[in-house]
């Protein structure tokens, strides 16, 4: 029987009450005394030289406190990149400067050029229009292949070319993979695009900077997934503020999906400007501004080759990708197409030989970085698309070809040929569950019914695996990360028995205040209402790495478990002293300490009070107080996996696709709150279908973002989607963290795009239209064009 | 600057506004009612939905100065008189109809407008009505479920009252 609280229970979220009553505290809700506002003048061309920038008239406008340009930041560092990739020749990537405000050149539409700080936002906007700006247009490079041409205009004049790096993984395997592909009886080749996306968390980014001259303290409130990372990057690399003088607060944050991991120029600006003008400075992005200043996601062009024998057994896999970096290197941009992509190219399969080639390219577009899934959706999409094509070519059922190649349960721990070691999994089990839940057996009848209504019905399937719980620090350090990827937790037990948990993880929709409290209340045997979760403030929580890569429970939750275990160990010693027993004999259960085999016991609150009022206390061997900290560095990634099915109906006359059903069978290891887990999967599936069916950040050849607002960029709406069937009953607990959890935040976004595309192609091919591939998003126009070409 | 007066959540309010001041700016900046959110600048996302004289309105699309004398209801006015969650709010919590919470005020206000018009909507009717409200977190699955649950709860309340 599931408990109604603690680990495994679908506990309702405590944070909902403030969100449902309008009492949430998002950054833009915050107003500091004396606050001024900043408006950024941004480039409206993709590439150009700033010929004239005269701010005198703007500075004289009503309410204007100061107008800033690059000259004000001459003594300040640029925005740093947090990951250095070494290329296949042993050389470091090309790393351009990234000034806070454009210095001499603009490199993408949206590049900030000047910033007006004024009494009101309206005055700041009005004054920005009075800035005299002349930009000499330079030819823009937008297309990645064109950017690599020898005579292409350079995004960064100081670099040798637009090639950021040329990376091979694992380079020593390249020749063996090539030989295996040349010798194989069958090779399936697919060229595809992983479309560029705009994350579009519903809360636009915002930042408020404040400076207190009395004690030389800076405070930045910002929409961040990782306030300590911002403090470190901005304090140490950009503004030169000692970390003890800089507080970064990420209050309620309205969604992130990766886009709020990075350190952005606007954060550095408001922190810097607040000291210069002597007033708090607030910035809130408009949505249109977000489109041209938030890091975008995906944007890969790939050729993949899968070599098989006649029975569909995978022999070798090779992939060649161009990855768009945009105009500057965002914080984690270089690791996305490399280590978060290349290491996942084995998928769920025991392919013996794999080689991944990636060239990262600068273009005159917004920087590209991690977006929900980050590299893993790009890997999964290629693998699951090429497998489907191979199945069709070989005449093997798409589920059967996957089953023939799955890593078997008895092969774990499984060492892939792309460096990672899968600790556990059971891919046959999730596929079994999927076939049952999606009623695949009943599909032919449903297809007939659709045909009777003039519709082509398709059933698509895909399997996925992801590397989550990011990440062992020593491993990522050896791969170029300029940070550790542990997580921190402090558990503070108060004298009257209540508990404050300070976590380095950050919640921006994930419900940590509820699920983390479930974990602690379960371990301590006390009511969850006695456990408060504190996050998002560098002045309160220990140095933490934040939330991304489905890491919060696997890494942050593990830190909380370790700290709570230390609390229990100390509390047992105090209890033993109170009961005049040996601490070896003390049993702690349901919030009570008992001497084993006796009726002697003391309550949780007896011990917590004794810790702070140490009158009767083992003071010679134990310090007073009951507060413990843990920094948990994971031993390995975690490997959530699953199988997804999608059913679509295609209108052959219009190319319109309707998602009729979507089923997900996931193995997330152990589950703390199934209600929250299901919600995460729903949201991920919607974003994945959004990518596959609707969304694209489309640039024209001059570098203008054509889908630059919610009028033009097709976000999934309620009537684009069906209700979903999700299941997480297949459980192989993670073997190396104390909760046995794997993470669930990105799965839906990783597994669903190929599932959807496979479904549409199944509909077309079964309907007599021979179509190998359609690039995402599968808009009616693209599907209709593919139908027309096949007719 | 001109002054505008209106009733917000049952309370008479007034304030100075510019001609270009939007209702959402008046609510958030002048009245400091920050539960109503701004998620876009093109009238697409619906995070700013409030009720004006009972009708659901995107408060980023109307000028405050045009609203002299109206009655506005925002998310801050949706709780029960004792401060507990109202039936639609409670249904969202019970059915996990929110994650980051940013679109939530608009979703609740839109759901209230829908259920006032159509007390027992089908799933398709709910999805169609939510066309002007974007959520990036939930995939809408649990929002639809929440509105269905709220409809059932409100219907049960009406039966009990009769």
Coordinates of C-alpha atoms in Angstrom, one line a residue, chain A residues 298 371 683-693 695 716 748-754 756 776:
Chain A
X298 CA 19.1 22.3 -30.6
X371 CA 17.3 23.2 -23.8
X683 CA 5.2 18.6 -20.0
X684 CA 8.2 16.9 -21.6
X685 CA 6.0 15.1 -24.1
X686 CA 4.3 18.4 -25.0
X687 CA 7.6 20.1 -25.6
X688 CA 8.8 17.2 -27.7
X689 CA 5.6 17.2 -29.8
X690 CA 6.0 20.9 -30.0
X691 CA 9.4 20.5 -31.5
X692 CA 8.3 17.7 -33.9
X693 CA 5.0 19.3 -35.1
X695 CA 8.0 24.9 -33.4
X716 CA 1.8 24.0 -28.4
X748 CA 9.4 13.3 -22.4
X749 CA 11.2 15.9 -24.5
X750 CA 13.8 13.3 -25.5
X751 CA 11.6 10.4 -26.4
X752 CA 8.7 12.1 -28.1
X753 CA 10.1 13.8 -31.2
X754 CA 11.2 10.6 -33.0
X756 CA 5.9 11.4 -33.4
X776 CA 10.8 18.8 -38.1

